[in-house]
Structures are given as C-alpha cells and as structure tokens.
C-alpha atoms as a PDB file:
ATOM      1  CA  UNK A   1     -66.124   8.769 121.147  1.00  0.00           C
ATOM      2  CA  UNK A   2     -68.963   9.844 123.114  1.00  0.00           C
ATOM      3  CA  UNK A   3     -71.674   7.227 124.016  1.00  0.00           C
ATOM      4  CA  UNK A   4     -75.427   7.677 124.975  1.00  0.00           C
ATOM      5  CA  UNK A   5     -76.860   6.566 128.250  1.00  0.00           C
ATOM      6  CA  UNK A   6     -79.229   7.533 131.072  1.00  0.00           C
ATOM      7  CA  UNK A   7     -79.608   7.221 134.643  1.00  0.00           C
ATOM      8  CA  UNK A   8     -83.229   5.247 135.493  1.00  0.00           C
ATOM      9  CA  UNK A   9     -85.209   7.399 133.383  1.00  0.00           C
ATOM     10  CA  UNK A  10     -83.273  10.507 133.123  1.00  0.00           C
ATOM     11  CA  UNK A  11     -80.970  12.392 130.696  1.00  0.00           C
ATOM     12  CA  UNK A  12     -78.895  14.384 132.996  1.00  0.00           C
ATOM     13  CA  UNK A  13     -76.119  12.140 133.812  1.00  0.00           C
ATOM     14  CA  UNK A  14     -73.902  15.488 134.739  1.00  0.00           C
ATOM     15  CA  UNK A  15     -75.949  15.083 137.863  1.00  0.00           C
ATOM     16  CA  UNK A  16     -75.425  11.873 138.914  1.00  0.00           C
ATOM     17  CA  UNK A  17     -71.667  11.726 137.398  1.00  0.00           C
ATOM     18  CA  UNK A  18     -68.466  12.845 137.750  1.00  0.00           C
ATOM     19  CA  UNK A  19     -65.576  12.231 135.566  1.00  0.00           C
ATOM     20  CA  UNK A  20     -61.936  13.510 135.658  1.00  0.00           C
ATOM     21  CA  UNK A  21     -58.723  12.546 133.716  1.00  0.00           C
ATOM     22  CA  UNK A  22     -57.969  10.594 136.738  1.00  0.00           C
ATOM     23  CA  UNK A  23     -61.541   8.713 138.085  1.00  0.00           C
ATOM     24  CA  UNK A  24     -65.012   8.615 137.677  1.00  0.00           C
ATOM     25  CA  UNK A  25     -68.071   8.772 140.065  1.00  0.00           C
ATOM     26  CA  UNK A  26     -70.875   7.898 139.860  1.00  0.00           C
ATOM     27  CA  UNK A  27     -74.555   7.866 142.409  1.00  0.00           C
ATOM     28  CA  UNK A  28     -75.175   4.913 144.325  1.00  0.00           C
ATOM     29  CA  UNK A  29     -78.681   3.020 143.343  1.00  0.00           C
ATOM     30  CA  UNK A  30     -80.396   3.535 139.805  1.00  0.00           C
ATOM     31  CA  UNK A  31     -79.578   0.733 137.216  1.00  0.00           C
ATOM     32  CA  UNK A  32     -76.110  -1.544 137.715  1.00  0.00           C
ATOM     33  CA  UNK A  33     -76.129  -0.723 133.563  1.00  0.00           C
ATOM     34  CA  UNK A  34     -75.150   3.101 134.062  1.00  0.00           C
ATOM     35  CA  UNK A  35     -72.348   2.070 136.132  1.00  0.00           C
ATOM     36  CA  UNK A  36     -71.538  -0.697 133.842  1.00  0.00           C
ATOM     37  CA  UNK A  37     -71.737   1.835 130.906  1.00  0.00           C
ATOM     38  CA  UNK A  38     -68.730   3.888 132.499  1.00  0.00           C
ATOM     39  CA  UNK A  39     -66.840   0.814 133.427  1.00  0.00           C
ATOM     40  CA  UNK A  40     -66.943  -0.913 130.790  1.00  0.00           C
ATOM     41  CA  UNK A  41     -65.598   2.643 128.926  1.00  0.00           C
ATOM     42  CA  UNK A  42     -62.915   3.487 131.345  1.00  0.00           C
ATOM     43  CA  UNK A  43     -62.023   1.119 133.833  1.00  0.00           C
ATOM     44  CA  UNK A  44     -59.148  -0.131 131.675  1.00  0.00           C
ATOM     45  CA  UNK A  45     -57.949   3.322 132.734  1.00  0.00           C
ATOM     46  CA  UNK A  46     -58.939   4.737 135.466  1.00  0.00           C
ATOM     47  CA  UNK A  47     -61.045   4.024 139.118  1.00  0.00           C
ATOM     48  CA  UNK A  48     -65.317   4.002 138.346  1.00  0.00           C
ATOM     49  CA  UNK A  49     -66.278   4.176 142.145  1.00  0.00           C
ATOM     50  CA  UNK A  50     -70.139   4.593 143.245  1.00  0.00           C
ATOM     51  CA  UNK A  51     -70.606   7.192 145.856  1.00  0.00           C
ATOM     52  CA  UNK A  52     -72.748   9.521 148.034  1.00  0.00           C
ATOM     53  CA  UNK A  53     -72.361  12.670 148.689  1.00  0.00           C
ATOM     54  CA  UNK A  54     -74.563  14.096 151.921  1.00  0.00           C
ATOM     55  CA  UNK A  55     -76.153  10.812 151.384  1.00  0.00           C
ATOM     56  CA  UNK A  56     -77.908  11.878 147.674  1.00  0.00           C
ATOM     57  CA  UNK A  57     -77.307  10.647 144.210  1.00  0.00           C
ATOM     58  CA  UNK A  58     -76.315  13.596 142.773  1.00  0.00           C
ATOM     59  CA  UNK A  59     -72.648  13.686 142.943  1.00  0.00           C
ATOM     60  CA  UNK A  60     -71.721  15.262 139.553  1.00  0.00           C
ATOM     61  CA  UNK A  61     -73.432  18.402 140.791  1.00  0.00           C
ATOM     62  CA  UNK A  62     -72.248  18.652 144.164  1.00  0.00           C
ATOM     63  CA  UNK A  63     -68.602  17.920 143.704  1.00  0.00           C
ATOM     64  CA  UNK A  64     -66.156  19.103 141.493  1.00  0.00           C
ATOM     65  CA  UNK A  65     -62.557  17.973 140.754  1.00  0.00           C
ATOM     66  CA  UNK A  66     -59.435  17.259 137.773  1.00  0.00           C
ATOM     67  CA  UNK A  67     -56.606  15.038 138.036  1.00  0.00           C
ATOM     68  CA  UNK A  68     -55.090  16.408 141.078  1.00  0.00           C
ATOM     69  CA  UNK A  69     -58.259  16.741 143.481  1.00  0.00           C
ATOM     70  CA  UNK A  70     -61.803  16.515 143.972  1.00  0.00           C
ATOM     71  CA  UNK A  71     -63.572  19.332 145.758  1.00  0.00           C
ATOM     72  CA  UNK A  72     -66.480  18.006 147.988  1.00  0.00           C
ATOM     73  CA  UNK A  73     -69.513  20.048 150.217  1.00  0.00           C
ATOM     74  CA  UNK A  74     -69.533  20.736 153.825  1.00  0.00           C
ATOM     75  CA  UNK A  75     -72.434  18.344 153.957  1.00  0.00           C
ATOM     76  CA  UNK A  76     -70.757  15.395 153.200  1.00  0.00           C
ATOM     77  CA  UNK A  77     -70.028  12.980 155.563  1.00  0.00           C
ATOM     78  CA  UNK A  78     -66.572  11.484 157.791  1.00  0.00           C
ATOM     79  CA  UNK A  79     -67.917   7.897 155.876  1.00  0.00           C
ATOM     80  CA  UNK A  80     -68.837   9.226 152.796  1.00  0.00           C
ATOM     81  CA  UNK A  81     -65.427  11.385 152.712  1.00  0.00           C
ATOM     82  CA  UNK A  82     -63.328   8.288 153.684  1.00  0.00           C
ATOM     83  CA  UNK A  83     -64.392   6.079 151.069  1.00  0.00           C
ATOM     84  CA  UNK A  84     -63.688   8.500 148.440  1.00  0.00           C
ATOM     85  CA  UNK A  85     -59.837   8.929 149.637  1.00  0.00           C
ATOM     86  CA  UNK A  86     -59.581   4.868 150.018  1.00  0.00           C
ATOM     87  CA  UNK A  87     -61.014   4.603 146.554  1.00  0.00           C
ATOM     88  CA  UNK A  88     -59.148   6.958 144.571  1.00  0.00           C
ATOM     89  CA  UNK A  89     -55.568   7.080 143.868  1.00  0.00           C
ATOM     90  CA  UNK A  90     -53.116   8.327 145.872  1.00  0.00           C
ATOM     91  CA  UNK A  91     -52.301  11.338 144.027  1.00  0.00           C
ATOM     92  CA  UNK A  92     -55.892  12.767 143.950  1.00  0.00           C
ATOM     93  CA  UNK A  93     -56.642  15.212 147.294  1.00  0.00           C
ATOM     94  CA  UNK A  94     -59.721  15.150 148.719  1.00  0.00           C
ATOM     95  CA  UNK A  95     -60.786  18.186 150.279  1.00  0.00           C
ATOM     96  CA  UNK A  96     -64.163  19.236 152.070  1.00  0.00           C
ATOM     97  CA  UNK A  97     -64.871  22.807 151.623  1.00  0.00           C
ATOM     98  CA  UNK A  98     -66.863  25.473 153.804  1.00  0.00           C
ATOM     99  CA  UNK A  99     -68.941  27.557 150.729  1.00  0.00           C
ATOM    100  CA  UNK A 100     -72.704  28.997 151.386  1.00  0.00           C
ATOM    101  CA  UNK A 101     -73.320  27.788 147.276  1.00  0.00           C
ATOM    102  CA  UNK A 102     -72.799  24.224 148.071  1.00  0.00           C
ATOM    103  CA  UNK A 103     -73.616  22.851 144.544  1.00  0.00           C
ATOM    104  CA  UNK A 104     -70.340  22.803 143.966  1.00  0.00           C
ATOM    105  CA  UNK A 105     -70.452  21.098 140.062  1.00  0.00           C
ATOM    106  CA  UNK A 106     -73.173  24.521 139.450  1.00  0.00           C
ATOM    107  CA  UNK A 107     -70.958  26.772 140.723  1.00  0.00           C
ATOM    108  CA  UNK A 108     -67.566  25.805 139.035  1.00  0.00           C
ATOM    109  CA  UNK A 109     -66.286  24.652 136.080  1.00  0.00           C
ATOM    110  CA  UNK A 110     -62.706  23.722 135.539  1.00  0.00           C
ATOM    111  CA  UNK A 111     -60.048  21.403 133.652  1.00  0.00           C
ATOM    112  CA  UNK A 112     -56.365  20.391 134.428  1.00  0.00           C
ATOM    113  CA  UNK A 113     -55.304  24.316 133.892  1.00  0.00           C
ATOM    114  CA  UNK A 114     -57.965  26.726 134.540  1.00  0.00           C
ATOM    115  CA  UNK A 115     -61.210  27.089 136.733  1.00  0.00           C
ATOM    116  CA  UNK A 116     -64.409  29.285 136.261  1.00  0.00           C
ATOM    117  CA  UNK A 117     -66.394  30.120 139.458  1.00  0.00           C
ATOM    118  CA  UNK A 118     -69.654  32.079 140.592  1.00  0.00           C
ATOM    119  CA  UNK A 119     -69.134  35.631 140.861  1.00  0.00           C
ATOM    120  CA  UNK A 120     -70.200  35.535 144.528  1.00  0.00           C
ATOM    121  CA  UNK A 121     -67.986  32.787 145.685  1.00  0.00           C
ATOM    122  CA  UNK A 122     -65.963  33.549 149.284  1.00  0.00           C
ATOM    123  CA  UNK A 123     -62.367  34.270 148.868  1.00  0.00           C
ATOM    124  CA  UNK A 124     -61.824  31.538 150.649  1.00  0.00           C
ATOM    125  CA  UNK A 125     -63.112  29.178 148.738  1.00  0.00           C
ATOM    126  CA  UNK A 126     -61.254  30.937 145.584  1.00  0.00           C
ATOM    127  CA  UNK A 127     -58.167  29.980 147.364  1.00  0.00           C
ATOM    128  CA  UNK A 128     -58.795  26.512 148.102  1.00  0.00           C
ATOM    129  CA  UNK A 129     -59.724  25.789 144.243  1.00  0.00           C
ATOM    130  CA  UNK A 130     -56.222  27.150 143.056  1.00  0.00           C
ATOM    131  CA  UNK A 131     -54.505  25.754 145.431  1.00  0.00           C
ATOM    132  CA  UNK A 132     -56.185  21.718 145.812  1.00  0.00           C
ATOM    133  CA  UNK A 133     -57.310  21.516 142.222  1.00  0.00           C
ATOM    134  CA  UNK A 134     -53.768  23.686 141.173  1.00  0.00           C
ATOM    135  CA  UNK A 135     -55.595  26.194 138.273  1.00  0.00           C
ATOM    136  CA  UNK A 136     -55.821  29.333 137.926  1.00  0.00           C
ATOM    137  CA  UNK A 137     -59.366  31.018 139.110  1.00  0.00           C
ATOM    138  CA  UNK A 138     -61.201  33.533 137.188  1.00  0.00           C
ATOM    139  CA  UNK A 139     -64.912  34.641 138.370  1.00  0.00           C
ATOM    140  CA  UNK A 140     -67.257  34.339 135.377  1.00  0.00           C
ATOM    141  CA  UNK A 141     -70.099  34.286 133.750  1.00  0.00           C
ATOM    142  CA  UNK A 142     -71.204  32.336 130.804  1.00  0.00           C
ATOM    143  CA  UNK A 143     -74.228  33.507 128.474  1.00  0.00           C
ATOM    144  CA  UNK A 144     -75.162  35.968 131.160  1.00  0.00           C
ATOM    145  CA  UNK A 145     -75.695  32.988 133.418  1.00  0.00           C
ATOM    146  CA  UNK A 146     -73.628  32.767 136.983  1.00  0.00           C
ATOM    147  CA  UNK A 147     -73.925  29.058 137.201  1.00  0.00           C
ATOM    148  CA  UNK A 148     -70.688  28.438 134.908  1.00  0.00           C
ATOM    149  CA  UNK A 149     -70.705  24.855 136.112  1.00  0.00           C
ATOM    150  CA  UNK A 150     -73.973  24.176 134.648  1.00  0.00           C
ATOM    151  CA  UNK A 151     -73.938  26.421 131.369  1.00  0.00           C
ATOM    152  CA  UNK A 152     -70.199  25.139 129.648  1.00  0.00           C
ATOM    153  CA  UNK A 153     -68.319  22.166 130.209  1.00  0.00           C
ATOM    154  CA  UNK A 154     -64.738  22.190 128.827  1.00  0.00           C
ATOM    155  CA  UNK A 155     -61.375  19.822 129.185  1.00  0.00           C
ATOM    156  CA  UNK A 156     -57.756  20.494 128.273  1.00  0.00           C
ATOM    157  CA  UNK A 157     -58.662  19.929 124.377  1.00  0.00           C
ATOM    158  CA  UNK A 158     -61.945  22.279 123.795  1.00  0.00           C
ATOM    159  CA  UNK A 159     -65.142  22.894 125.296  1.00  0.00           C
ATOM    160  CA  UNK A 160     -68.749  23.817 124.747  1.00  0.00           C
ATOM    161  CA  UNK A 161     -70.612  26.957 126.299  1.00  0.00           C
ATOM    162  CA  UNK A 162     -74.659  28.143 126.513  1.00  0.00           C
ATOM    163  CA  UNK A 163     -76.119  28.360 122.911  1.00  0.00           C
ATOM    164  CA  UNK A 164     -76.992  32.023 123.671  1.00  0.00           C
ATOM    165  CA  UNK A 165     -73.387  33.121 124.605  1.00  0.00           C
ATOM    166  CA  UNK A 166     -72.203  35.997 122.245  1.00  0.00           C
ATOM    167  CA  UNK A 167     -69.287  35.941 120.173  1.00  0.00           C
ATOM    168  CA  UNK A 168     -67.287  38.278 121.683  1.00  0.00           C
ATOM    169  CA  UNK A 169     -67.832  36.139 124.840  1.00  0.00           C
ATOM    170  CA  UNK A 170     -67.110  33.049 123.559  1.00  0.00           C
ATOM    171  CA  UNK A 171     -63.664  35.000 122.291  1.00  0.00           C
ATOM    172  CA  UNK A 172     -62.584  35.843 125.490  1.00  0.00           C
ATOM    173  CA  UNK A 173     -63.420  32.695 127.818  1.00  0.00           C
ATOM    174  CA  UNK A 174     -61.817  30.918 124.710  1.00  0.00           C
ATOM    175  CA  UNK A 175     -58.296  33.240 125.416  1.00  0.00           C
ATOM    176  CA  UNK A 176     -58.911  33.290 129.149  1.00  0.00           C
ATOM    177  CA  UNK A 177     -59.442  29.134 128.668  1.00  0.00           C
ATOM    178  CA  UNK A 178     -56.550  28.526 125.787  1.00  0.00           C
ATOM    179  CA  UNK A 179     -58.954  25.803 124.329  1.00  0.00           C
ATOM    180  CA  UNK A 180     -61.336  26.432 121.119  1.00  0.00           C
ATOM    181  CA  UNK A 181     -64.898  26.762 122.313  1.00  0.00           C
ATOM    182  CA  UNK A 182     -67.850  26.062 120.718  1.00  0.00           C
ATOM    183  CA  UNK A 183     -71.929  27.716 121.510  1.00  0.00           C
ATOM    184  CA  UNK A 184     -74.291  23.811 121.711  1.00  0.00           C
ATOM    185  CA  UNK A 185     -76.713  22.208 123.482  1.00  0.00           C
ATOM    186  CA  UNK A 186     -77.021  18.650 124.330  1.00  0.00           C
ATOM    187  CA  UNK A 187     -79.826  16.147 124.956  1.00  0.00           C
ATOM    188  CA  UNK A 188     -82.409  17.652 122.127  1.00  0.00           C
ATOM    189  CA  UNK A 189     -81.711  21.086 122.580  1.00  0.00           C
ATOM    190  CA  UNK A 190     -81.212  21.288 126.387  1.00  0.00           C
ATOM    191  CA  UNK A 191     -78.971  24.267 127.619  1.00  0.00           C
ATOM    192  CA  UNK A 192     -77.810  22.904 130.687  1.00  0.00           C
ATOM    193  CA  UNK A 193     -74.683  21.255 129.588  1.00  0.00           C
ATOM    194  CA  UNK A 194     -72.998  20.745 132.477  1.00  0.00           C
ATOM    195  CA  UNK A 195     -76.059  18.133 133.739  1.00  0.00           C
ATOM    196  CA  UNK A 196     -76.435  16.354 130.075  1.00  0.00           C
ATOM    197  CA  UNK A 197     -72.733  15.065 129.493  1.00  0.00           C
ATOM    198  CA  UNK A 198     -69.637  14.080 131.075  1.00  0.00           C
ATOM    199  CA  UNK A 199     -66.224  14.374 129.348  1.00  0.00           C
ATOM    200  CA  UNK A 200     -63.074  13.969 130.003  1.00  0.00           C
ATOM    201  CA  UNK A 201     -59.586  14.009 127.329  1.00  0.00           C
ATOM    202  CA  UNK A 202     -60.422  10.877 125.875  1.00  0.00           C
ATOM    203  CA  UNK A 203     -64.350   9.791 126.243  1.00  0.00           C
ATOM    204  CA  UNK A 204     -67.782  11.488 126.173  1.00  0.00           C
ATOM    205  CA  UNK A 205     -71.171  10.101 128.310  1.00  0.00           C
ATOM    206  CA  UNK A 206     -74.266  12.262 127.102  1.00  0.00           C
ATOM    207  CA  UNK A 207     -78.151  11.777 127.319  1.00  0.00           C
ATOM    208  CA  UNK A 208     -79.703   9.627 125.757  1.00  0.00           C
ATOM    209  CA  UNK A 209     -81.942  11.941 124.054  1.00  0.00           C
ATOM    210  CA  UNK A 210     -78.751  13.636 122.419  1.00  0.00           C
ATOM    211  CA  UNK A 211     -79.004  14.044 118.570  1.00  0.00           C
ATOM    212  CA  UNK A 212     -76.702  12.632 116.260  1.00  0.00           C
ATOM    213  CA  UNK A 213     -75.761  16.268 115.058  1.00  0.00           C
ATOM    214  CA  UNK A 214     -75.604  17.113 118.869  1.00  0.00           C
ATOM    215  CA  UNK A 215     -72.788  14.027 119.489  1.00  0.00           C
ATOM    216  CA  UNK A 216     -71.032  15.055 116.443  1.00  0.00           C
ATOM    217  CA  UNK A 217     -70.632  18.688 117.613  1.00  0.00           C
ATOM    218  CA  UNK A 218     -69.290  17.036 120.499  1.00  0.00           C
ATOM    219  CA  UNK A 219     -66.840  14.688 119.268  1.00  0.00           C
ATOM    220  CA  UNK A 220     -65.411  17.697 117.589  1.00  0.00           C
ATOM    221  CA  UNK A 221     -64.905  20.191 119.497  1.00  0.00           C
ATOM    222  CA  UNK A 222     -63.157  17.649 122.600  1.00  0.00           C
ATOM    223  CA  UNK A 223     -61.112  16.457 119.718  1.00  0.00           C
ATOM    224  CA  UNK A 224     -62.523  12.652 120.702  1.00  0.00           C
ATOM    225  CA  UNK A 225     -63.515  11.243 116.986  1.00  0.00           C
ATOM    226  CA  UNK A 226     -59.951  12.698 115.313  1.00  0.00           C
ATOM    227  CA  UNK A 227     -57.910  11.617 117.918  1.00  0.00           C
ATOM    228  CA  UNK A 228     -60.112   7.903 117.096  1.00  0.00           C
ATOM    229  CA  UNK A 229     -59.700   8.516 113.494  1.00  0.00           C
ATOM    230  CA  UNK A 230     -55.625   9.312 114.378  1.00  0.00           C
ATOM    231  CA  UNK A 231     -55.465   6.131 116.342  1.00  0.00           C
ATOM    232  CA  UNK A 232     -57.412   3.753 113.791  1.00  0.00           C
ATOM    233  CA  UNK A 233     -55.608   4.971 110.449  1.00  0.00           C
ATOM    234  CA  UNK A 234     -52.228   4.989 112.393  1.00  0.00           C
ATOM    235  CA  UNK A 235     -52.855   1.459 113.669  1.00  0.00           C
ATOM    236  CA  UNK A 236     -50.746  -1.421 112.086  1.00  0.00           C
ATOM    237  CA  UNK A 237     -51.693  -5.528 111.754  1.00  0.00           C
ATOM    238  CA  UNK A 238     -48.315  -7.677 111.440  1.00  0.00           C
ATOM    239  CA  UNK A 239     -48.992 -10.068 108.637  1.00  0.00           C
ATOM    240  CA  UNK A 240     -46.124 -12.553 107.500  1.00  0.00           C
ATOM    241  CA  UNK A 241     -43.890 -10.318 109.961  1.00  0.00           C
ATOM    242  CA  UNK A 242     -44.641  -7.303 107.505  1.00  0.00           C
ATOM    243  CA  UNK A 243     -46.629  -4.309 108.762  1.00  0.00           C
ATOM    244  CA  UNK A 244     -49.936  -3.368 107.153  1.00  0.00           C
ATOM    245  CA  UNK A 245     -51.711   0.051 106.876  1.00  0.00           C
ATOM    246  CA  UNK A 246     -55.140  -0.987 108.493  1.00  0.00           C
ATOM    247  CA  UNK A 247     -58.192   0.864 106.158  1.00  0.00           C
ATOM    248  CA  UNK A 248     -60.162   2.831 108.256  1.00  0.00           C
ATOM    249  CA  UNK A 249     -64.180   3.647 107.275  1.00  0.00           C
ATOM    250  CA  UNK A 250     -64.242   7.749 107.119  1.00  0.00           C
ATOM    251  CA  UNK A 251     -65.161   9.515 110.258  1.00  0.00           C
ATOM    252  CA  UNK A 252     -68.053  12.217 110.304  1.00  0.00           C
ATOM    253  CA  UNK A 253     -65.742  14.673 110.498  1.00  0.00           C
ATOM    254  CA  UNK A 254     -64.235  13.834 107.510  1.00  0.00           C
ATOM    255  CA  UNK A 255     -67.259  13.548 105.597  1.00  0.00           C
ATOM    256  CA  UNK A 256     -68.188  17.251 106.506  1.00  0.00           C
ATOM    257  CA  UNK A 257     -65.078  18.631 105.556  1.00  0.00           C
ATOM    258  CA  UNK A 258     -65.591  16.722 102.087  1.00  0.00           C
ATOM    259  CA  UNK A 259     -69.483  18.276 101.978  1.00  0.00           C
ATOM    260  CA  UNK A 260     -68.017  21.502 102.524  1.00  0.00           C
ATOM    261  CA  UNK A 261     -65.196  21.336 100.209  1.00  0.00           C
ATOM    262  CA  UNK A 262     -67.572  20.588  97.360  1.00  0.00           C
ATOM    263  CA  UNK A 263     -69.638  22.907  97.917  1.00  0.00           C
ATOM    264  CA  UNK A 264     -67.343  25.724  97.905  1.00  0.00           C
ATOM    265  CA  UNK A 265     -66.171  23.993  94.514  1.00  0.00           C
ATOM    266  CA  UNK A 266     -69.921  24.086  93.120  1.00  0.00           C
ATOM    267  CA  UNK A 267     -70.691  27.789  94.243  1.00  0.00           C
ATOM    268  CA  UNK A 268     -67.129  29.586  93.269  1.00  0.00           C
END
C-alpha cells in the first residue's frame, strides 16, 4: 500500500529518501516521525539507516541505487561513505562515482533490471552503472525532459512517467523497461515524480498532499493494493484445527473494475 507522509513541512520525500528492494535512507534531522514512518513500514524487512550525503539532507536526490548497489557523488565524504557500507548489508556495493551532473537520483532512474540516464552522462559513468548496479543502460529522455530521475519512477512491477509524455513514448520506454507504464502526477498534480514518492516492490511513501485518485493510480500500476488484496483473500485463520477462508472488504481496484463493468452493461 502506499502511505502519506512529509518531511518537516515538505512533500517531496524523493528528496530526502531513498528506498531500494534491499534498504532505505533517509536525511539526518527533520522530524524522528518521518523516519519512524519508514521503519515502522519496512524495518521488519529491510535496514532504514539515516544518512548524509556531502553533509545535506537530500539523499534521495543525490544517490541512486537497487538491490545490488548504491551509487553515491564525488562529494561525499570517507565518514559519510563508511557508515553507509557498515550499515547496509553485505551484498549491497557502495561505490563513489566521478560525474560533472552530480545529482545523481535527477540524472538516473533505474530498477533491479534496467537503468535510464541523462543523455550527456560520461561513458564512464555509463559503465560504472551497468556494471555496480548490474542493468542494462539506455540514455533517455522522458516527456522531452533529460532529468529521467526526476520525471518517472519505476520498479520491477510497473512504473509511472511525466503526465505530458506521448503515447508512442510511453510505448517504447514501456518495451525498452518490460514493465507497464502509466502517464501521473503525484502530490496534487506535481510532475516531478521522482521527488514526491518512494517505491519499492512491495510499499509506496508519497506526499502528503497526494490525492486519493493520485494513491490509487499508484497502488495500481506498482501492483501494491492486488498483491494486498492477493495476500488478504488468500490468507487462512485455523479454527477448531480447520482452515477458514478469511472475508476480505473489496479493494479500490476492484470497485473500479465493477464501475466499469456496469457501465459498459448500461451503454451496450
């Protein structure tokens, strides 16, 4: 499911999060309840840790990783770079990077599989994505915009690109991808989607000016409500050693396909 919160008085919590199949970050200082909102979501599963990067807040835009590494500016420092690889697990690489766009989390987008740069990355840099986060790299843009990393956000299950991206573009990122995408916007109509939400296979964080419609949209296309719903009405309570079917309330998704199913009926 995907849950609302903010950072002191803001909505972007893409800027001052990061979160991966495999941990979460999140900025030193602000309220102990945003990092409490993440823990008390994931840490059942994976590492929350609060960080710096270059000694600012704003991790989620200046890193960028997936389960197998976590890509981190030049700026950042010996301190800041050893507490990230004594905090994560062991199978995450850390890796500093030498790039002249140094917002890294603008710049790229990526899942487990695939990664979307800048156009005007170095070559270098190209290389060291494929070979510490282990994707493939395609230069991009998304909606006419070169800062992929900001304009679509997308995991191994779906994703969600700039409102103003054209079909035929959402088309072919969705081929060059292999996950369904979706055009949305996020915190109240707010195209930068990649600094309103966090997401990873199983959980959503968005701002917490996000509209119900907006959350819904989201829950759909990162499969997170179904996969809920899949769990819930799959889930069985032992009663006098006999299994049960446990009733399940119907999930939005549900009740739009229903909407739409009876309204085809009324208009054919």
């Amino acid at each position: 499911m995907a849950t609302r919160c903010a950072f002191e008085n803001s909505n972007e919590i893409g800027v001052f999060s990061a979160l991966t199949n495999s941990y979460c970050l999140t900025g030193i200082g602000g309220s102990e309840n945003f990092y409490s909102i993440f823990e008390s979501e994931l840490s059942s599963h994976i590492p929350v840790i609060h960080a710096t990067i270059s000694g600012c807040r704003f991790v989620g835009r200046t890193t960028v990783g997936n389960r197998r590494g976590i890509l981190v500016p030049n700026t950042t420092t010996d301190i800041e770079l050893q507490h990230l690889r004594n905090s994560l697990p062991d199978s995450v690489v850390v890796q500093r990077i030498e790039e002249r766009l140094s917002a890294l989390g603008n710049i790229i987008a990526c899942n487990d599989h695939v990664a979307l740069v800048h156009p005007d990355v170095d070559r270098e840099t190209e290389d060291v994505i494929g070979d510490v986060l282990g994707v493939e790299v395609f230069r991009q843009t998304v909606g006419g915009q070169a800062l992929v990393g900001s304009y679509c956000k997308f995991t191994n299950q779906g994703g969600m690109v700039h409102p103003r991206t054209t079909v035929e573009d959402i088309e072919e990122l969705s081929s060059l991808l292999q996950v369904p995408l979706v055009a949305g916007t996020i915190n109240r109509g707010s195209d930068v989607l990649g600094g309103g939400m966090v997401v990873n296979d199983w959980s959503a964080f968005v701002g917490l000016d996000t509209t119900s419609t907006e959350i819904s949209v989201v829950e759909s296309i990162f499969k997170l409500g179904s996969r809920q719903h899949q769990q819930q009405s799959l889930g069985v309570v032992a009663q006098g050693g006999q299994p049960q079917q446990q009733m399940q309330p119907n999930q939005p998704s549900d009740i739009v396909t229903d909407m739409r199913s009876s309204l085809i009926d009324q208009l054919s």
